[in-house]
Amino acid sequence: MYVDLGNVLDSTPGLSREQLERLDDRVADAHERIEAGRADAEHGYAALNLPETTDPDEIRAAVEPFGDAEAVLTVGIGGSALGAATVSEALGGDVDAYFLDNVDPEDTTRLLDSLPLDSTAVNVVSRSGTTAETLANFLVVREAMESADVDWTEQTFVTTGDEGNLRQLAEKHDLPALKVPDGVPGRFSALSTVGLACAAIQGHDLDAILAGAADEADKLSGSLFDSPAYAYGAASYALDRRGATVNAMMPYAESLEYFAEWFAQLWAESLGKEGVGQTPARALGATDQHSQLQLYRAGRHDKLVTLVRPREREDRPIPETELEGLSYLGGSTLGELLDAEFEATEASLAAAGQPNIRVEIDRVDERGVGELLYGMEAACVLYGELENVSTFTQPAVEWGKRAARGLLGGGDFEEADAVSDKTRLE
Ligand code: PA5
């Protein structure tokens, strides 16, 4: 991963070279804490060890029975779905991947009606094994399979922790089970069993994904000037502190659209604590140049725009045209046009003094995806250290989970009482 901070030097808010150098002392201290956490495999920090601790053979062996599947359906939510979706969308593949990560009945019905249920592998993913949305969706999928005379036990495997309802279900029905690694919160689990089982069924090279991540891990030194991940995390933190309270993640590749969603979860759930945290926004280049860019360039100076692109991609020529006014397009390629759009956006933001950071990978391939995911996770962990928040917890998310379960009678949770007690303005 390559990170270019050039456009934050003259922006408003912005960071001078001297300010970055002063910040680098704090990066060095934060790096020591991160390294100590990694060495002890502490909760959360253990995620930064995944390039070494994830065993691709274990994942390949677990999905081996599903080698003939036409489709793979991941049933999970939040960190138990977005990592797999990001990897799968980025890399494509012959096996179609679907994600059931919401409990919208209409959408679920539409999806189940369209799936070839007799040749779909189902991966039910929940670290806790208790998340209502995931378990409810699984029960609905199971019933749909039974109604279609499909032996769901032959086509289902689970990815979960050592305890919880899902683990019990797997034991009861003797389903294959992958273990969610200890100490790895959901949103940091893309490079583990959680994020990679779907990619394995699609036939992607897990070793290359992990090798890309390992390369990024090797670059984590005590200085933001040596580590792209730390450069991004430290600059985002410092810009937020100076007023760029929104971070618009704008990849220039359709295949990275899910990546922006994954990033939004990582940033929001990890850093939104104690009244701080940069608000992630999602955009897609070049499409959103025709909508959100107006605001990013001419609106408040409260945003950092992160522009992401691959340096190389499979290209497609634009045909010659009979119209003289369009002759500039003929002979060029869609990729060249997309790059021109990227550079135009970057220059437009810079000309208006709006802070923006360029993030690049060589290609959207296994290695590039590993670099990007690991790099952003390390950036997030560093940001959390600099902001001194508890990056690896999610009390607000857990509050909502307890409230919803309580409302459905799934336990006696005081959070559910707060929902019933809400004052309504009639
Ligand atoms: O990052 C997180 O911890 C959350 O987004 C979880 O991944 C999400 O709530 C799903 O939890 P579980 O995997 O326990 O079903």
Coordinates of C-alpha atoms and ligand atoms in Angstrom, one line a residue:
M1 CA 0.0 0.0 0.0
Y2 CA 1.3 3.5 -0.9
V3 CA 0.1 6.6 0.9
D4 CA 0.7 10.1 -0.3
L5 CA 0.1 12.9 2.2
G6 CA 1.2 15.7 -0.2
N7 CA -2.2 17.2 -0.4
V8 CA -2.6 17.7 3.4
L9 CA 0.4 20.0 3.6
D10 CA -1.4 23.1 2.1
S11 CA -5.0 22.3 2.9
T12 CA -7.3 23.7 5.5
P13 CA -7.3 22.0 7.9
G14 CA -3.9 20.8 7.1
L15 CA -0.6 19.5 8.6
S16 CA 2.8 21.1 8.1
R17 CA 5.9 18.9 7.8
E18 CA 7.0 20.1 11.3
Q19 CA 3.6 19.1 12.8
L20 CA 4.0 15.6 11.2
E21 CA 7.5 15.4 12.6
R22 CA 6.3 16.3 16.1
L23 CA 3.4 13.8 15.7
D24 CA 6.0 11.1 14.8
D25 CA 7.3 11.0 18.4
R26 CA 3.8 10.0 19.6
V27 CA 3.6 7.5 16.7
A28 CA 6.8 5.9 18.1
D29 CA 5.3 5.6 21.6
A30 CA 2.1 4.2 20.2
H31 CA 4.0 1.7 18.1
E32 CA 5.7 0.4 21.2
R33 CA 2.3 -0.2 22.9
I34 CA 1.0 -1.9 19.7
E35 CA 4.1 -4.2 19.5
A36 CA 3.7 -5.1 23.2
G37 CA 0.0 -5.9 22.6
R38 CA 0.9 -8.0 19.6
A39 CA 3.7 -9.9 21.5
D40 CA 1.2 -10.8 24.2
A41 CA -1.6 -11.5 21.7
E42 CA -3.8 -9.1 23.7
H43 CA -7.4 -8.7 22.8
G44 CA -7.6 -6.7 19.6
Y45 CA -3.8 -6.4 19.0
A46 CA -3.9 -10.1 18.2
A47 CA -5.7 -9.1 14.9
L48 CA -2.4 -7.6 13.7
N49 CA -0.8 -11.1 14.0
L50 CA -3.3 -12.7 11.7
P51 CA -0.9 -12.8 8.7
E52 CA 1.2 -15.3 10.8
T53 CA -1.5 -17.0 12.8
T54 CA -4.2 -17.7 10.2
D55 CA -3.7 -21.2 8.8
P56 CA -4.9 -21.3 5.2
D57 CA -4.7 -25.1 5.1
E58 CA -7.2 -25.3 7.9
I59 CA -9.6 -23.1 6.0
R60 CA -9.2 -24.9 2.7
A61 CA -9.7 -28.3 4.5
A62 CA -12.9 -27.0 6.1
V63 CA -14.5 -25.9 2.9
E64 CA -13.3 -28.9 0.9
P65 CA -16.7 -30.6 1.1
F66 CA -18.2 -27.6 -0.7
G67 CA -15.9 -27.7 -3.7
D68 CA -18.8 -28.3 -6.2
A69 CA -21.0 -25.5 -4.9
E70 CA -22.3 -23.1 -7.5
A71 CA -22.9 -20.4 -4.9
V72 CA -21.8 -19.6 -1.3
L73 CA -24.1 -17.8 1.1
T74 CA -22.6 -16.1 4.1
V75 CA -25.0 -15.5 6.9
G76 CA -23.6 -13.0 9.4
I77 CA -23.7 -9.3 10.3
G78 CA -21.2 -6.5 10.8
G79 CA -17.7 -7.8 11.2
S80 CA -19.0 -11.3 10.6
A81 CA -20.0 -10.4 7.0
L82 CA -18.2 -7.3 5.8
G83 CA -14.7 -8.7 5.6
A84 CA -15.7 -11.7 3.6
A85 CA -17.9 -9.5 1.3
T86 CA -15.0 -7.1 0.8
V87 CA -12.6 -9.8 -0.2
S88 CA -15.1 -11.6 -2.3
E89 CA -16.3 -8.5 -4.2
A90 CA -12.8 -7.3 -4.8
L91 CA -11.6 -10.6 -6.2
G92 CA -14.8 -11.9 -8.0
G93 CA -14.7 -15.6 -9.0
D94 CA -16.7 -18.3 -10.7
V95 CA -18.6 -19.2 -7.5
D96 CA -21.2 -16.6 -6.8
A97 CA -21.1 -15.1 -3.3
Y98 CA -24.1 -13.8 -1.5
F99 CA -24.4 -12.2 1.9
L100 CA -27.4 -12.2 4.2
D101 CA -26.4 -9.5 6.6
N102 CA -29.8 -7.9 7.3
V103 CA -33.2 -9.1 8.4
D104 CA -35.3 -7.4 5.8
P105 CA -37.9 -10.0 5.0
E106 CA -38.5 -8.8 1.4
D107 CA -34.8 -8.9 0.6
T108 CA -34.3 -12.3 2.3
T109 CA -37.3 -13.8 0.4
R110 CA -36.0 -12.4 -2.9
L111 CA -32.6 -13.8 -2.3
L112 CA -33.7 -17.3 -1.2
D113 CA -36.1 -17.5 -4.2
S114 CA -33.2 -16.7 -6.6
L115 CA -30.5 -19.0 -5.0
P116 CA -29.8 -22.6 -6.3
L117 CA -30.4 -24.0 -2.8
D118 CA -29.4 -27.5 -3.7
S119 CA -25.9 -26.3 -4.8
T120 CA -25.4 -23.4 -2.3
A121 CA -22.9 -23.7 0.5
V122 CA -24.0 -21.9 3.6
N123 CA -21.6 -20.4 6.1
V124 CA -23.2 -19.2 9.3
V125 CA -20.8 -16.8 11.0
S126 CA -21.0 -15.3 14.5
R127 CA -18.2 -14.9 16.9
S128 CA -20.6 -14.8 19.9
G129 CA -22.9 -17.3 18.4
T130 CA -25.8 -15.3 19.9
T131 CA -26.5 -12.5 17.4
A132 CA -30.3 -12.4 16.8
E133 CA -30.1 -11.3 13.2
T134 CA -27.7 -14.0 12.2
L135 CA -29.4 -16.8 14.0
A136 CA -32.8 -15.7 12.7
N137 CA -31.6 -15.6 9.1
F138 CA -30.0 -19.0 9.5
L139 CA -33.3 -20.5 10.8
V140 CA -35.1 -19.0 7.7
V141 CA -32.4 -20.4 5.3
R142 CA -32.6 -23.8 6.9
E143 CA -36.4 -23.9 6.6
A144 CA -36.2 -22.8 2.9
M145 CA -33.7 -25.7 2.3
E146 CA -35.9 -28.2 4.1
S147 CA -38.9 -27.0 2.0
A148 CA -36.9 -27.5 -1.1
D149 CA -36.0 -31.1 0.0
V150 CA -32.3 -30.1 0.4
D151 CA -30.3 -31.7 3.2
W152 CA -29.1 -28.5 4.9
T153 CA -26.7 -30.4 7.2
E154 CA -24.7 -31.5 4.1
Q155 CA -24.4 -27.9 2.8
T156 CA -23.9 -25.9 6.0
F157 CA -20.8 -25.1 8.0
V158 CA -20.4 -22.6 10.8
T159 CA -17.6 -20.1 11.8
T160 CA -17.9 -19.3 15.5
G161 CA -16.3 -19.1 18.9
D162 CA -16.0 -21.9 21.5
E163 CA -19.4 -21.2 23.1
G164 CA -22.8 -19.9 22.2
N165 CA -25.9 -21.1 20.4
L166 CA -24.2 -21.5 17.1
R167 CA -21.5 -23.8 18.5
Q168 CA -24.2 -25.9 20.2
L169 CA -26.1 -26.1 16.9
A170 CA -23.0 -27.2 15.0
E171 CA -22.3 -29.9 17.7
K172 CA -25.9 -31.1 17.7
H173 CA -26.0 -31.6 13.9
D174 CA -22.3 -32.5 13.4
L175 CA -21.7 -29.6 11.1
P176 CA -18.1 -28.7 10.1
A177 CA -17.0 -25.7 12.1
L178 CA -14.2 -23.2 11.8
K179 CA -13.1 -21.4 14.9
V180 CA -13.1 -17.6 15.2
P181 CA -9.6 -16.8 16.5
D182 CA -9.3 -15.6 20.1
G183 CA -8.6 -11.9 20.7
V184 CA -9.9 -10.8 17.2
P185 CA -12.9 -8.5 17.2
G186 CA -15.4 -8.9 14.4
R187 CA -14.4 -5.9 12.4
F188 CA -10.7 -6.9 12.5
S189 CA -11.4 -10.5 11.4
A190 CA -11.2 -10.2 7.6
L191 CA -7.9 -11.9 7.5
S192 CA -9.0 -14.9 9.6
T193 CA -11.3 -17.8 9.2
V194 CA -14.2 -15.3 9.3
G195 CA -13.2 -13.4 6.2
L196 CA -11.4 -16.0 4.2
A197 CA -13.7 -19.1 4.1
C198 CA -15.9 -17.6 1.4
A199 CA -12.7 -16.6 -0.6
A200 CA -11.5 -20.2 -0.2
I201 CA -14.7 -21.6 -1.7
Q202 CA -14.3 -19.2 -4.6
G203 CA -10.9 -20.6 -5.2
H204 CA -8.8 -17.5 -4.3
D205 CA -5.2 -17.7 -3.2
L206 CA -5.4 -17.3 0.6
D207 CA -1.6 -17.5 0.9
A208 CA -1.2 -14.5 -1.4
I209 CA -3.8 -12.5 0.6
L210 CA -1.9 -13.2 3.8
A211 CA 1.4 -12.5 2.1
G212 CA 0.1 -9.0 1.1
A213 CA -1.0 -8.4 4.7
A214 CA 2.4 -9.7 6.0
D215 CA 4.2 -7.2 3.7
E216 CA 2.2 -4.4 5.3
A217 CA 2.9 -5.7 8.8
D218 CA 6.6 -5.7 8.0
K219 CA 6.5 -2.0 7.3
L220 CA 5.1 -1.1 10.7
S221 CA 8.1 0.7 12.2
G222 CA 8.1 3.4 14.9
S223 CA 7.7 6.1 12.3
L224 CA 4.9 7.4 10.1
F225 CA 7.5 8.3 7.5
D226 CA 8.4 4.6 7.0
S227 CA 5.0 3.0 7.3
P228 CA 2.1 3.8 4.9
A229 CA -0.4 2.4 7.4
Y230 CA 0.8 4.6 10.2
A231 CA 1.1 7.7 7.9
Y232 CA -2.6 7.2 7.1
G233 CA -3.7 6.6 10.7
A234 CA -1.7 9.5 12.1
A235 CA -2.7 12.0 9.5
S236 CA -6.4 11.1 9.8
Y237 CA -6.2 11.5 13.5
A238 CA -4.4 14.8 13.3
L239 CA -6.7 16.2 10.7
D240 CA -9.7 15.2 12.7
R241 CA -8.3 17.0 15.7
R242 CA -7.9 20.1 13.4
G243 CA -11.5 19.9 12.1
A244 CA -11.7 17.2 9.4
T245 CA -14.2 15.3 11.5
V246 CA -15.5 13.4 8.4
N247 CA -13.5 10.9 6.4
A248 CA -15.0 10.2 3.0
M249 CA -13.6 7.0 1.7
M250 CA -13.7 7.1 -2.1
P251 CA -12.2 4.1 -4.0
Y252 CA -11.9 4.4 -7.8
A253 CA -12.8 0.8 -8.5
E254 CA -16.2 -0.8 -8.5
S255 CA -14.6 -3.9 -7.0
L256 CA -13.7 -1.9 -3.9
E257 CA -17.2 -0.5 -3.2
Y258 CA -17.6 -3.0 -0.3
F259 CA -14.2 -2.0 0.9
A260 CA -15.5 1.5 1.6
E261 CA -18.4 -0.1 3.6
W262 CA -15.9 -2.3 5.5
F263 CA -13.8 0.8 6.2
A264 CA -16.8 2.7 7.5
Q265 CA -17.5 -0.1 10.0
L266 CA -13.8 -0.3 11.1
W267 CA -13.5 3.4 11.6
A268 CA -16.9 4.1 13.3
E269 CA -17.1 1.1 15.6
S270 CA -13.5 1.3 16.7
L271 CA -13.0 5.0 17.1
G272 CA -16.4 6.3 18.0
K273 CA -15.9 6.5 21.7
E274 CA -16.1 9.0 24.5
G275 CA -17.3 11.9 22.3
V276 CA -14.6 11.5 19.7
G277 CA -14.1 9.7 16.4
Q278 CA -13.9 10.7 12.8
T279 CA -17.2 10.0 11.0
P280 CA -16.7 7.7 7.9
A281 CA -18.6 8.5 4.7
R282 CA -18.8 6.2 1.7
A283 CA -18.3 7.4 -1.9
L284 CA -17.3 5.7 -5.2
G285 CA -15.3 7.3 -7.9
A286 CA -16.0 8.3 -10.6
T287 CA -19.8 7.9 -10.0
D288 CA -19.9 10.2 -6.9
Q289 CA -17.9 12.9 -8.8
H290 CA -21.3 13.7 -10.2
S291 CA -22.9 14.1 -6.8
Q292 CA -20.9 14.2 -3.5
L293 CA -17.9 16.0 -5.0
Q294 CA -19.7 19.3 -5.1
L295 CA -19.9 19.1 -1.3
Y296 CA -16.4 17.8 -0.8
R297 CA -14.9 20.6 -2.8
A298 CA -17.2 23.6 -2.0
G299 CA -18.8 22.6 1.4
R300 CA -17.4 23.0 4.9
H301 CA -13.7 22.3 5.5
D302 CA -14.7 19.5 7.9
K303 CA -13.7 16.6 5.7
L304 CA -10.8 14.4 4.7
V305 CA -11.3 12.7 1.4
T306 CA -9.4 9.5 0.9
L307 CA -8.9 8.6 -2.7
V308 CA -8.0 4.9 -3.3
R309 CA -7.0 3.3 -6.6
P310 CA -5.1 0.4 -8.1
R311 CA -2.0 1.5 -10.1
E312 CA -2.8 -1.2 -12.7
R313 CA -6.1 -2.8 -13.9
E314 CA -7.4 -4.8 -16.7
D315 CA -8.4 -2.2 -19.3
R316 CA -10.8 -1.9 -22.1
P317 CA -10.4 0.4 -25.1
I318 CA -13.0 3.1 -25.9
P319 CA -14.0 2.6 -29.6
E320 CA -13.3 5.4 -32.2
T321 CA -16.3 7.5 -33.0
E322 CA -17.7 9.3 -36.0
L323 CA -18.3 12.4 -34.0
E324 CA -15.5 15.0 -34.0
G325 CA -16.5 16.3 -30.6
L326 CA -15.9 12.9 -29.1
S327 CA -12.7 12.2 -30.9
Y328 CA -10.7 12.7 -27.7
L329 CA -12.3 9.5 -26.3
G330 CA -11.6 7.2 -29.2
G331 CA -8.2 5.5 -28.9
S332 CA -8.2 6.0 -25.1
T333 CA -9.3 3.4 -22.6
L334 CA -11.9 3.3 -19.8
G335 CA -9.0 2.8 -17.3
E336 CA -7.3 6.0 -18.6
L337 CA -10.5 7.9 -18.3
L338 CA -11.0 6.6 -14.7
D339 CA -7.5 7.6 -13.8
A340 CA -8.0 11.1 -15.3
E341 CA -11.2 11.4 -13.2
F342 CA -9.2 10.4 -10.1
E343 CA -6.5 12.9 -10.8
A344 CA -9.0 15.6 -11.6
T345 CA -10.8 15.1 -8.3
E346 CA -7.6 15.1 -6.4
A347 CA -6.5 18.4 -8.1
S348 CA -9.9 19.9 -7.7
L349 CA -9.9 19.2 -3.9
A350 CA -6.3 20.5 -3.6
A351 CA -7.1 23.7 -5.5
A352 CA -9.9 24.3 -3.0
G353 CA -7.6 23.6 -0.1
Q354 CA -9.7 20.6 1.0
P355 CA -7.5 17.9 2.6
N356 CA -7.2 14.7 0.7
I357 CA -4.9 11.6 0.9
R358 CA -4.0 9.3 -1.9
V359 CA -3.9 5.5 -1.1
E360 CA -2.8 3.1 -3.9
I361 CA -2.2 -0.6 -4.3
D362 CA -0.5 -2.2 -7.3
R363 CA -3.6 -4.1 -8.4
V364 CA -6.9 -5.3 -6.9
D365 CA -5.7 -8.9 -6.6
E366 CA -5.1 -11.1 -3.6
R367 CA -1.9 -9.4 -2.5
G368 CA -3.3 -5.9 -3.0
V369 CA -6.4 -6.8 -1.0
G370 CA -4.3 -8.2 1.8
E371 CA -2.2 -5.0 1.9
L372 CA -5.2 -2.7 1.9
L373 CA -7.1 -4.6 4.7
Y374 CA -4.1 -4.9 6.9
G375 CA -2.9 -1.4 6.3
M376 CA -6.3 0.1 7.2
E377 CA -6.6 -2.0 10.3
A378 CA -3.1 -0.9 11.5
A379 CA -4.0 2.7 10.7
C380 CA -7.1 2.3 12.8
V381 CA -5.3 0.8 15.7
L382 CA -2.7 3.6 15.6
Y383 CA -5.4 6.2 15.5
G384 CA -7.1 4.6 18.5
E385 CA -3.7 4.8 20.4
L386 CA -3.2 8.4 19.6
E387 CA -6.8 9.3 20.6
N388 CA -6.5 7.0 23.7
V389 CA -9.8 5.2 23.1
S390 CA -10.6 1.6 23.6
T391 CA -10.4 0.6 19.9
F392 CA -11.4 -3.0 20.4
T393 CA -14.7 -2.6 22.3
Q394 CA -18.1 -1.8 20.9
P395 CA -20.4 -1.0 23.9
A396 CA -22.9 1.0 21.9
V397 CA -23.3 -1.9 19.4
E398 CA -23.7 -4.4 22.3
W399 CA -26.4 -2.1 23.9
G400 CA -28.5 -2.3 20.7
K401 CA -28.1 -6.1 20.5
R402 CA -29.3 -6.5 24.1
A403 CA -32.2 -4.1 23.6
A404 CA -33.4 -6.0 20.4
R405 CA -33.1 -9.4 22.1
G406 CA -35.0 -8.1 25.2
L407 CA -37.8 -6.6 23.1
L408 CA -38.4 -10.0 21.5
G409 CA -38.4 -11.8 24.9
G410 CA -34.9 -13.2 24.4
G411 CA -33.8 -12.2 28.0
D412 CA -34.3 -9.7 30.7
F413 CA -32.3 -6.8 29.5
E414 CA -32.7 -3.3 31.0
E415 CA -31.8 -1.8 27.6
A416 CA -35.2 -3.1 26.3
D417 CA -36.9 -1.2 29.1
A418 CA -35.3 2.0 27.8
V419 CA -36.9 1.4 24.4
S420 CA -40.3 0.9 25.9
D421 CA -39.9 4.0 28.1
K422 CA -39.0 6.2 25.2
T423 CA -40.9 9.5 25.3
R424 CA -43.0 9.9 22.1
L425 CA -44.1 13.2 20.7
E426 CA -47.6 12.4 19.3
Ligands
PA5_1 O1 -17.0 -5.8 15.1 C1 -17.8 -6.3 15.8 O2 -17.6 -6.7 16.9 C2 -19.3 -6.4 15.4 O3 -19.6 -5.7 14.2 C3 -19.7 -7.9 15.2 O4 -18.9 -8.4 14.2 C4 -21.2 -8.0 14.9 O5 -22.0 -7.4 15.9 C5 -21.5 -9.5 14.8 O6 -21.2 -10.2 16.0 P1 -21.1 -11.7 16.1 O7 -20.0 -12.2 15.2 O8 -20.9 -12.0 17.5 O9 -22.4 -12.3 15.5

